[in-house]
Amino acid sequence: MVIYSLPRYQDFEHKIDGKKTHLFILRNRTGMQVAFTDYGARIVSILVPDKAGNLRDVLLGFNSIHDYLQADEQYHGATIGRFANRIAHGSFQLDGEKYTLQQNNGRNSLHGGATGFHTKVWDRRTSFKNKIDFCYISPDGEEGFPGNLKVTVTYELTENNEISIKYLAETDKKTVINLTNHAYFNLDGEGHGDVLDHILHIPADHFLPIDEHQIPIDQPVPVEGTLFDFRSPKRLSTDITKDDEQLRRGNGYDHTLVNNQPFSKIAASAFSPHSGIRLEVLTTEPGIQLYTGNFLSGKDIGKSGRPYPSRSAFCFETQHYPNSPNNPHFPSVVLEPGDRWESETIYRFCIKKEM
Ligand code: BGC
C-alpha cells in the first residue's frame, strides 16, 4: 500500500525563462489537499480520502519542476491554451484574414502549440485561504494567435471536496480561445495500474466522431447504438478494446461528448469500486473530451516512483469543440475586444459504495 504525500516546496523552486516557479498548497477541513504550481498554472496533486479513510493522490504528475520539464507527456494537470485540442492544418480565418499556427501534432495544431500556456510561468495574483489566482498575458501573435490576451485562472478548494476552476479572458483584438485543464485522473491513486475498472457515467446524448487526423468530421451524432453511450454507468473496459473505426482513430476514447447538462447538474462522473472514490464534473462548457490516456508511453515515472503507461489515467477535459475555428456550426470560440470569456468547471470528489 502506497502512502501518498504532497511534493516538497523546495523541489518546485526553480527559474524558467527568468521567472521563479513555486509550489502552492490548499487544504480543507475534511482532509483534502491540493497542490499547484505556477509553471503552466497546473494542478500537481489531489489528495482525497478513500473509503478506508486513507489519502490517495488521484492525479498523475511529478515531484519536482525538473521532472515536469523532462517529462515525455507535457500536459499533466496544466492549463491548456490558447486553444485546447486540435485545429486542423494549423490554420483558421477570422474576418477574411488567415492565421497560421505551428503544426505540432501531425498536420494539426494541438493545445496552443509547442509553447502553449502549459509552458508559461504564470503570475500568482492573489491568494486567500482556499483560493489561488494565476494570471498570464499572452502577447499578440504568440503561437500565431491574434490579440494580446489576458487570462486569469482561479482555483478554489471548497469544504465540499470540490476544486472549482474559473477562467476569465479578455483580448484587445478579435481572436479565438478554448481553455481547459489537462488533469489525468486515476481514482485508485496515481501509479496504481490502469483505469479500465473505473465506471463512467456521462449523460451525453451525442458525441463528435473524428477523422483519421482526429478532427471532428462534422456535426454531433447520437451515442445511441455506439460504444460512446455512457448514459447508463459503464465500466471503461466494456467496449474500449472492441474493433471499432472510431476507437481505432483515437487509439481508444479520445472524443468530445456533447454536454447536455446545465452547470448545476453533473455532466460526467467516474467511480472506482476499489477505492470507493467518485469524481463528479460540472461545467459551463459545451463539450467534454473523454481521453483515456491512450498515448501515455510508460516512459514517465510519477510521484510515487511508478510508470505511467497507456490507460493509466483518464481525462475529462471540459472545453469547446476541437477545430471550432474552422467549423461554423460549432459553438463559437470567438472573443471580441470588450467581451469577457468566462468559463467554470468543478471537479467534485466523494466516497460511494457503488456508482
Ligand atoms: C487529446 C489527445 C492528446 C493528448 C495529449 C488530449 O487532450 O485529446 O489526443 O494526445 O491530449 O496529451
Short mmCIF file of C-alpha atoms and ligand atoms in Angstrom, two decimals:
data_model
loop_
_atom_site.label_atom_id
_atom_site.label_comp_id
_atom_site.label_asym_id
_atom_site.label_seq_id
_atom_site.Cartn_x
_atom_site.Cartn_y
_atom_site.Cartn_z
CA MET A 1 0.00 0.00 0.00
CA VAL A 2 1.45 3.37 -1.06
CA ILE A 3 1.42 6.21 1.46
CA TYR A 4 0.70 9.28 -0.61
CA SER A 5 2.06 12.67 0.42
CA LEU A 6 2.47 16.11 -1.15
CA PRO A 7 5.64 17.11 -3.03
CA ARG A 8 8.13 19.40 -1.24
CA TYR A 9 8.12 23.18 -1.76
CA GLN A 10 11.86 23.31 -2.43
CA ASP A 11 11.57 20.92 -5.36
CA PHE A 12 9.40 23.46 -7.16
CA GLU A 13 11.75 26.41 -6.61
CA HIS A 14 13.33 26.88 -9.98
CA LYS A 15 13.68 29.50 -12.73
CA ILE A 16 12.17 29.18 -16.20
CA ASP A 17 12.71 31.97 -18.75
CA GLY A 18 13.92 34.19 -15.90
CA LYS A 19 10.77 33.67 -13.81
CA LYS A 20 10.68 31.88 -10.48
CA THR A 21 8.44 28.85 -10.02
CA HIS A 22 6.78 27.67 -6.82
CA LEU A 23 4.52 25.07 -5.23
CA PHE A 24 1.26 26.18 -3.59
CA ILE A 25 -0.97 24.10 -1.34
CA LEU A 26 -4.65 24.40 -0.44
CA ARG A 27 -6.22 22.29 2.32
CA ASN A 28 -9.78 21.95 3.57
CA ARG A 29 -11.21 20.74 6.87
CA THR A 30 -12.25 17.33 5.54
CA GLY A 31 -8.61 16.47 4.87
CA MET A 32 -8.40 17.10 1.15
CA GLN A 33 -5.10 18.63 0.00
CA VAL A 34 -4.41 20.05 -3.44
CA ALA A 35 -1.06 21.28 -4.74
CA PHE A 36 -0.48 23.65 -7.67
CA THR A 37 2.43 25.22 -9.44
CA ASP A 38 2.69 28.47 -11.40
CA TYR A 39 4.54 26.56 -14.14
CA GLY A 40 1.63 26.04 -16.53
CA ALA A 41 -0.89 27.16 -13.85
CA ARG A 42 -1.17 23.48 -13.18
CA ILE A 43 -2.54 21.12 -10.57
CA VAL A 44 0.23 18.93 -9.17
CA SER A 45 -1.51 16.70 -6.61
CA ILE A 46 -5.04 15.94 -5.42
CA LEU A 47 -5.09 14.02 -2.15
CA VAL A 48 -8.56 12.75 -1.24
CA PRO A 49 -9.69 10.23 1.38
CA ASP A 50 -10.77 6.81 0.07
CA LYS A 51 -13.45 4.53 1.55
CA ALA A 52 -10.99 3.32 4.24
CA GLY A 53 -10.09 6.90 5.19
CA ASN A 54 -6.64 6.72 3.61
CA LEU A 55 -5.48 9.59 1.42
CA ARG A 56 -4.90 8.78 -2.23
CA ASP A 57 -3.33 11.10 -4.77
CA VAL A 58 -5.78 10.74 -7.66
CA LEU A 59 -3.83 12.99 -10.07
CA LEU A 60 -0.89 11.93 -12.22
CA GLY A 61 2.12 14.24 -12.01
CA PHE A 62 5.64 14.73 -10.73
CA ASN A 63 7.56 15.62 -7.57
CA SER A 64 9.61 18.49 -8.97
CA ILE A 65 9.73 21.15 -11.68
CA HIS A 66 12.74 19.33 -13.04
CA ASP A 67 10.60 16.23 -13.65
CA TYR A 68 7.86 18.32 -15.33
CA LEU A 69 10.47 19.83 -17.66
CA GLN A 70 11.88 16.39 -18.55
CA ALA A 71 8.53 14.66 -18.94
CA ASP A 72 7.51 12.78 -22.05
CA GLU A 73 3.91 13.98 -21.56
CA GLN A 74 3.93 17.78 -21.28
CA TYR A 75 0.37 18.48 -20.27
CA HIS A 76 -0.05 16.86 -16.85
CA GLY A 77 -2.56 18.91 -14.81
CA ALA A 78 -1.82 22.04 -16.85
CA THR A 79 -3.94 24.89 -18.08
CA ILE A 80 -4.25 24.43 -21.83
CA GLY A 81 -4.47 27.43 -24.17
CA ARG A 82 -4.87 29.42 -26.21
CA PHE A 83 -6.71 26.64 -27.92
CA ALA A 84 -7.34 23.29 -26.26
CA ASN A 85 -7.26 20.27 -28.59
CA ARG A 86 -6.75 20.40 -32.35
CA ILE A 87 -7.01 22.99 -35.08
CA ALA A 88 -6.88 21.26 -38.47
CA HIS A 89 -3.93 22.12 -40.74
CA GLY A 90 -2.81 24.60 -38.07
CA SER A 91 -4.80 27.41 -39.63
CA PHE A 92 -8.05 29.34 -39.41
CA GLN A 93 -9.60 32.53 -40.73
CA LEU A 94 -11.10 35.47 -38.89
CA ASP A 95 -12.81 38.24 -40.87
CA GLY A 96 -11.13 37.00 -44.04
CA GLU A 97 -7.65 37.06 -42.55
CA LYS A 98 -5.72 33.79 -42.42
CA TYR A 99 -3.81 32.88 -39.26
CA THR A 100 -1.13 30.19 -39.35
CA LEU A 101 -0.19 28.15 -36.30
CA GLN A 102 2.55 25.66 -35.64
CA GLN A 103 1.63 22.12 -36.68
CA ASN A 104 2.83 20.23 -33.62
CA ASN A 105 0.60 17.15 -33.98
CA GLY A 106 0.86 15.69 -37.48
CA ARG A 107 -0.68 18.39 -39.62
CA ASN A 108 -2.73 19.82 -36.71
CA SER A 109 -2.01 22.44 -34.11
CA LEU A 110 -2.52 20.84 -30.68
CA HIS A 111 -3.10 22.51 -27.29
CA GLY A 112 -1.98 26.01 -28.29
CA GLY A 113 1.30 24.93 -29.92
CA ALA A 114 4.65 23.81 -28.55
CA THR A 115 4.96 26.87 -26.31
CA GLY A 116 1.30 26.95 -25.23
CA PHE A 117 0.09 28.07 -21.81
CA HIS A 118 1.30 24.82 -20.20
CA THR A 119 4.91 26.02 -20.71
CA LYS A 120 4.49 29.50 -19.21
CA VAL A 121 5.26 30.64 -15.69
CA TRP A 122 2.07 32.38 -14.62
CA ASP A 123 1.90 35.21 -12.08
CA ARG A 124 0.19 34.45 -8.83
CA ARG A 125 -2.09 37.43 -8.34
CA THR A 126 -3.99 37.00 -5.10
CA SER A 127 -4.31 34.26 -2.60
CA PHE A 128 -6.92 33.57 0.01
CA LYS A 129 -7.02 30.64 2.35
CA ASN A 130 -8.93 28.45 -0.07
CA LYS A 131 -8.25 30.12 -3.44
CA ILE A 132 -5.42 30.86 -5.79
CA ASP A 133 -5.36 33.09 -8.88
CA PHE A 134 -2.90 32.65 -11.74
CA CYS A 135 -2.59 35.29 -14.43
CA TYR A 136 -0.84 35.32 -17.80
CA ILE A 137 -0.74 37.88 -20.59
CA SER A 138 -0.22 36.21 -23.93
CA PRO A 139 1.22 38.75 -26.39
CA ASP A 140 -0.35 39.49 -29.78
CA GLY A 141 0.88 36.90 -32.28
CA GLU A 142 2.06 34.39 -29.69
CA GLU A 143 1.95 30.94 -31.29
CA GLY A 144 0.25 32.64 -34.26
CA PHE A 145 -2.91 33.79 -32.42
CA PRO A 146 -4.11 37.41 -32.75
CA GLY A 147 -4.58 39.87 -29.87
CA ASN A 148 -2.97 40.50 -26.51
CA LEU A 149 -4.90 38.04 -24.37
CA LYS A 150 -5.12 38.47 -20.62
CA VAL A 151 -6.08 35.24 -18.86
CA THR A 152 -6.86 34.51 -15.22
CA VAL A 153 -7.37 31.02 -13.84
CA THR A 154 -8.78 30.82 -10.31
CA TYR A 155 -8.65 27.58 -8.38
CA GLU A 156 -10.74 27.17 -5.26
CA LEU A 157 -10.91 24.23 -2.87
CA THR A 158 -14.27 24.08 -1.09
CA GLU A 159 -15.31 22.35 2.13
CA ASN A 160 -17.44 20.15 -0.09
CA ASN A 161 -14.33 18.49 -1.61
CA GLU A 162 -14.67 20.44 -4.83
CA ILE A 163 -11.94 22.01 -6.93
CA SER A 164 -13.54 24.85 -8.83
CA ILE A 165 -11.66 26.25 -11.82
CA LYS A 166 -12.76 29.63 -13.16
CA TYR A 167 -11.36 31.01 -16.39
CA LEU A 168 -11.55 34.65 -17.38
CA ALA A 169 -10.01 36.14 -20.53
CA GLU A 170 -10.01 39.46 -22.36
CA THR A 171 -8.45 40.50 -25.64
CA ASP A 172 -7.62 43.74 -27.44
CA LYS A 173 -8.16 42.21 -30.90
CA LYS A 174 -10.69 39.69 -32.20
CA THR A 175 -9.34 36.21 -31.52
CA VAL A 176 -10.26 32.57 -30.83
CA ILE A 177 -9.93 30.82 -27.49
CA ASN A 178 -10.57 27.45 -25.86
CA LEU A 179 -9.28 26.83 -22.35
CA THR A 180 -9.24 23.64 -20.32
CA ASN A 181 -7.28 21.74 -17.69
CA HIS A 182 -5.43 18.58 -18.67
CA ALA A 183 -5.80 16.69 -15.37
CA TYR A 184 -5.08 12.97 -15.68
CA PHE A 185 -7.08 11.10 -13.04
CA ASN A 186 -6.69 7.65 -11.58
CA LEU A 187 -9.21 7.22 -8.77
CA ASP A 188 -7.20 4.36 -7.27
CA GLY A 189 -4.22 6.68 -6.92
CA GLU A 190 -1.56 7.72 -9.45
CA GLY A 191 0.74 4.90 -10.50
CA HIS A 192 -1.89 2.39 -9.42
CA GLY A 193 -2.31 0.40 -12.64
CA ASP A 194 -4.85 1.12 -15.35
CA VAL A 195 -8.27 2.73 -15.09
CA LEU A 196 -10.17 0.06 -17.01
CA ASP A 197 -12.17 -0.96 -13.92
CA HIS A 198 -13.43 2.60 -13.45
CA ILE A 199 -17.14 3.02 -14.08
CA LEU A 200 -18.13 6.07 -16.13
CA HIS A 201 -21.50 7.77 -16.30
CA ILE A 202 -21.93 10.57 -18.83
CA PRO A 203 -25.43 11.73 -19.74
CA ALA A 204 -24.36 13.00 -23.20
CA ASP A 205 -26.76 12.00 -25.97
CA HIS A 206 -24.32 12.99 -28.73
CA PHE A 207 -20.61 12.80 -29.48
CA LEU A 208 -18.27 14.04 -32.21
CA PRO A 209 -16.87 11.33 -34.49
CA ILE A 210 -13.34 12.06 -35.72
CA ASP A 211 -11.45 11.57 -38.98
CA GLU A 212 -8.07 9.85 -39.30
CA HIS A 213 -6.35 13.07 -38.15
CA GLN A 214 -8.53 13.19 -35.01
CA ILE A 215 -10.53 16.17 -36.29
CA PRO A 216 -14.32 16.10 -35.72
CA ILE A 217 -15.92 15.11 -39.02
CA ASP A 218 -18.92 17.38 -38.83
CA GLN A 219 -21.99 17.56 -36.65
CA PRO A 220 -22.51 15.67 -33.37
CA VAL A 221 -24.14 12.25 -33.85
CA PRO A 222 -26.31 10.30 -31.37
CA VAL A 223 -24.44 7.96 -28.99
CA GLU A 224 -27.36 5.54 -29.22
CA GLY A 225 -26.14 2.19 -30.53
CA THR A 226 -22.44 3.24 -30.38
CA LEU A 227 -19.61 2.46 -27.96
CA PHE A 228 -19.82 6.11 -26.87
CA ASP A 229 -23.04 5.60 -24.96
CA PHE A 230 -22.27 6.17 -21.25
CA ARG A 231 -25.82 7.26 -20.37
CA SER A 232 -26.03 4.28 -18.04
CA PRO A 233 -22.98 3.62 -15.86
CA LYS A 234 -20.47 1.53 -17.83
CA ARG A 235 -17.10 0.05 -16.94
CA LEU A 236 -14.38 1.52 -19.14
CA SER A 237 -13.16 -1.97 -20.07
CA THR A 238 -16.58 -2.90 -21.53
CA ASP A 239 -16.05 -1.52 -25.03
CA ILE A 240 -12.58 0.06 -25.17
CA THR A 241 -10.88 -2.88 -26.89
CA LYS A 242 -13.71 -3.56 -29.34
CA ASP A 243 -12.98 -3.41 -33.05
CA ASP A 244 -14.39 -0.01 -33.96
CA GLU A 245 -13.27 2.56 -36.51
CA GLN A 246 -13.73 5.48 -34.11
CA LEU A 247 -11.76 3.81 -31.30
CA ARG A 248 -9.03 2.92 -33.80
CA ARG A 249 -8.76 6.56 -34.86
CA GLY A 250 -8.47 7.74 -31.27
CA ASN A 251 -6.36 4.77 -30.18
CA GLY A 252 -9.12 4.40 -27.56
CA TYR A 253 -11.52 7.04 -26.30
CA ASP A 254 -10.32 10.48 -27.37
CA HIS A 255 -13.60 12.10 -28.33
CA THR A 256 -15.80 15.03 -27.43
CA LEU A 257 -19.06 14.17 -25.72
CA VAL A 258 -21.64 16.90 -26.07
CA ASN A 259 -22.57 18.28 -22.68
CA ASN A 260 -26.36 18.48 -22.37
CA GLN A 261 -26.40 19.41 -18.67
CA PRO A 262 -26.77 22.84 -17.05
CA PHE A 263 -23.96 23.91 -14.73
CA SER A 264 -25.99 22.82 -11.69
CA LYS A 265 -26.07 19.17 -12.86
CA ILE A 266 -23.39 16.50 -13.19
CA ALA A 267 -22.04 16.44 -16.74
CA ALA A 268 -19.81 13.40 -16.23
CA SER A 269 -18.74 11.13 -13.41
CA ALA A 270 -16.31 8.31 -12.77
CA PHE A 271 -16.10 5.84 -9.90
CA SER A 272 -13.54 3.31 -8.76
CA PRO A 273 -15.06 0.33 -6.95
CA HIS A 274 -11.62 -0.37 -5.39
CA SER A 275 -11.03 2.98 -3.67
CA GLY A 276 -14.70 3.99 -3.46
CA ILE A 277 -13.72 7.43 -4.78
CA ARG A 278 -16.10 9.08 -7.17
CA LEU A 279 -15.36 12.14 -9.31
CA GLU A 280 -18.19 14.35 -10.49
CA VAL A 281 -17.76 17.06 -13.12
CA LEU A 282 -19.93 20.14 -13.50
CA THR A 283 -19.18 22.63 -16.23
CA THR A 284 -20.37 25.59 -18.24
CA GLU A 285 -18.53 24.21 -21.28
CA PRO A 286 -20.41 22.63 -24.22
CA GLY A 287 -18.08 19.63 -24.52
CA ILE A 288 -16.16 17.07 -22.51
CA GLN A 289 -13.14 15.46 -24.09
CA LEU A 290 -13.07 11.91 -22.80
CA TYR A 291 -9.45 10.87 -23.21
CA THR A 292 -8.29 7.53 -21.83
CA GLY A 293 -4.57 8.33 -21.72
CA ASN A 294 -4.06 6.27 -24.88
CA PHE A 295 -0.81 7.98 -25.82
CA LEU A 296 0.82 7.78 -22.37
CA SER A 297 4.01 5.92 -23.17
CA GLY A 298 5.14 4.46 -19.85
CA LYS A 299 8.37 6.48 -20.06
CA ASP A 300 7.28 8.92 -17.35
CA ILE A 301 7.85 7.85 -13.75
CA GLY A 302 5.36 9.59 -11.49
CA LYS A 303 5.22 10.93 -7.95
CA SER A 304 5.23 7.56 -6.22
CA GLY A 305 8.06 6.20 -8.39
CA ARG A 306 5.90 4.15 -10.71
CA PRO A 307 5.47 4.46 -14.50
CA TYR A 308 2.51 5.94 -16.33
CA PRO A 309 1.66 3.58 -19.20
CA SER A 310 -1.20 3.87 -21.68
CA ARG A 311 -4.64 3.90 -19.98
CA SER A 312 -3.18 4.50 -16.51
CA ALA A 313 -5.44 7.56 -16.29
CA PHE A 314 -8.41 9.25 -17.91
CA CYS A 315 -9.22 12.91 -18.58
CA PHE A 316 -12.50 14.76 -18.58
CA GLU A 317 -11.33 17.91 -20.38
CA THR A 318 -14.18 20.41 -20.33
CA GLN A 319 -13.96 22.62 -23.38
CA HIS A 320 -15.41 23.89 -26.64
CA TYR A 321 -15.27 21.52 -29.58
CA PRO A 322 -11.98 20.72 -31.32
CA ASN A 323 -11.32 22.63 -34.55
CA SER A 324 -14.19 25.06 -33.83
CA PRO A 325 -12.45 27.98 -35.60
CA ASN A 326 -12.93 26.02 -38.84
CA ASN A 327 -16.47 24.82 -38.20
CA PRO A 328 -19.19 27.50 -38.30
CA HIS A 329 -21.78 25.02 -36.92
CA PHE A 330 -19.95 24.57 -33.61
CA PRO A 331 -20.48 26.86 -30.59
CA SER A 332 -18.43 30.00 -31.18
CA VAL A 333 -14.90 30.32 -29.82
CA VAL A 334 -14.52 33.91 -30.99
CA LEU A 335 -13.64 36.52 -28.37
CA GLU A 336 -14.11 40.20 -29.24
CA PRO A 337 -12.42 43.16 -27.58
CA GLY A 338 -14.64 44.46 -24.78
CA ASP A 339 -16.15 40.99 -24.13
CA ARG A 340 -15.13 38.58 -21.39
CA TRP A 341 -14.50 34.87 -21.89
CA GLU A 342 -15.88 33.24 -18.76
CA SER A 343 -16.00 29.55 -18.02
CA GLU A 344 -16.20 27.36 -14.93
CA THR A 345 -15.62 23.70 -14.18
CA ILE A 346 -15.96 21.87 -10.87
CA TYR A 347 -14.24 18.59 -10.08
CA ARG A 348 -16.05 17.22 -7.02
CA PHE A 349 -14.86 14.18 -5.06
CA CYS A 350 -16.94 11.93 -2.82
CA ILE A 351 -16.96 8.40 -1.44
CA LYS A 352 -19.61 5.92 -2.56
CA LYS A 353 -20.39 2.26 -2.01
CA GLU A 354 -21.38 1.91 -5.63
CA MET A 355 -21.79 4.10 -8.71
C1 BGC B 1 -6.04 14.95 -26.66
C2 BGC B 1 -5.21 13.78 -27.13
C3 BGC B 1 -3.75 14.12 -26.98
C4 BGC B 1 -3.49 14.46 -25.54
C5 BGC B 1 -2.08 14.88 -25.34
C6 BGC B 1 -5.71 15.23 -25.25
O1 BGC B 1 -6.39 16.36 -24.85
O2 BGC B 1 -7.40 14.72 -26.81
O3 BGC B 1 -5.48 13.44 -28.45
O4 BGC B 1 -2.93 13.07 -27.39
O5 BGC B 1 -4.34 15.49 -25.13
O6 BGC B 1 -1.78 14.78 -24.02
#
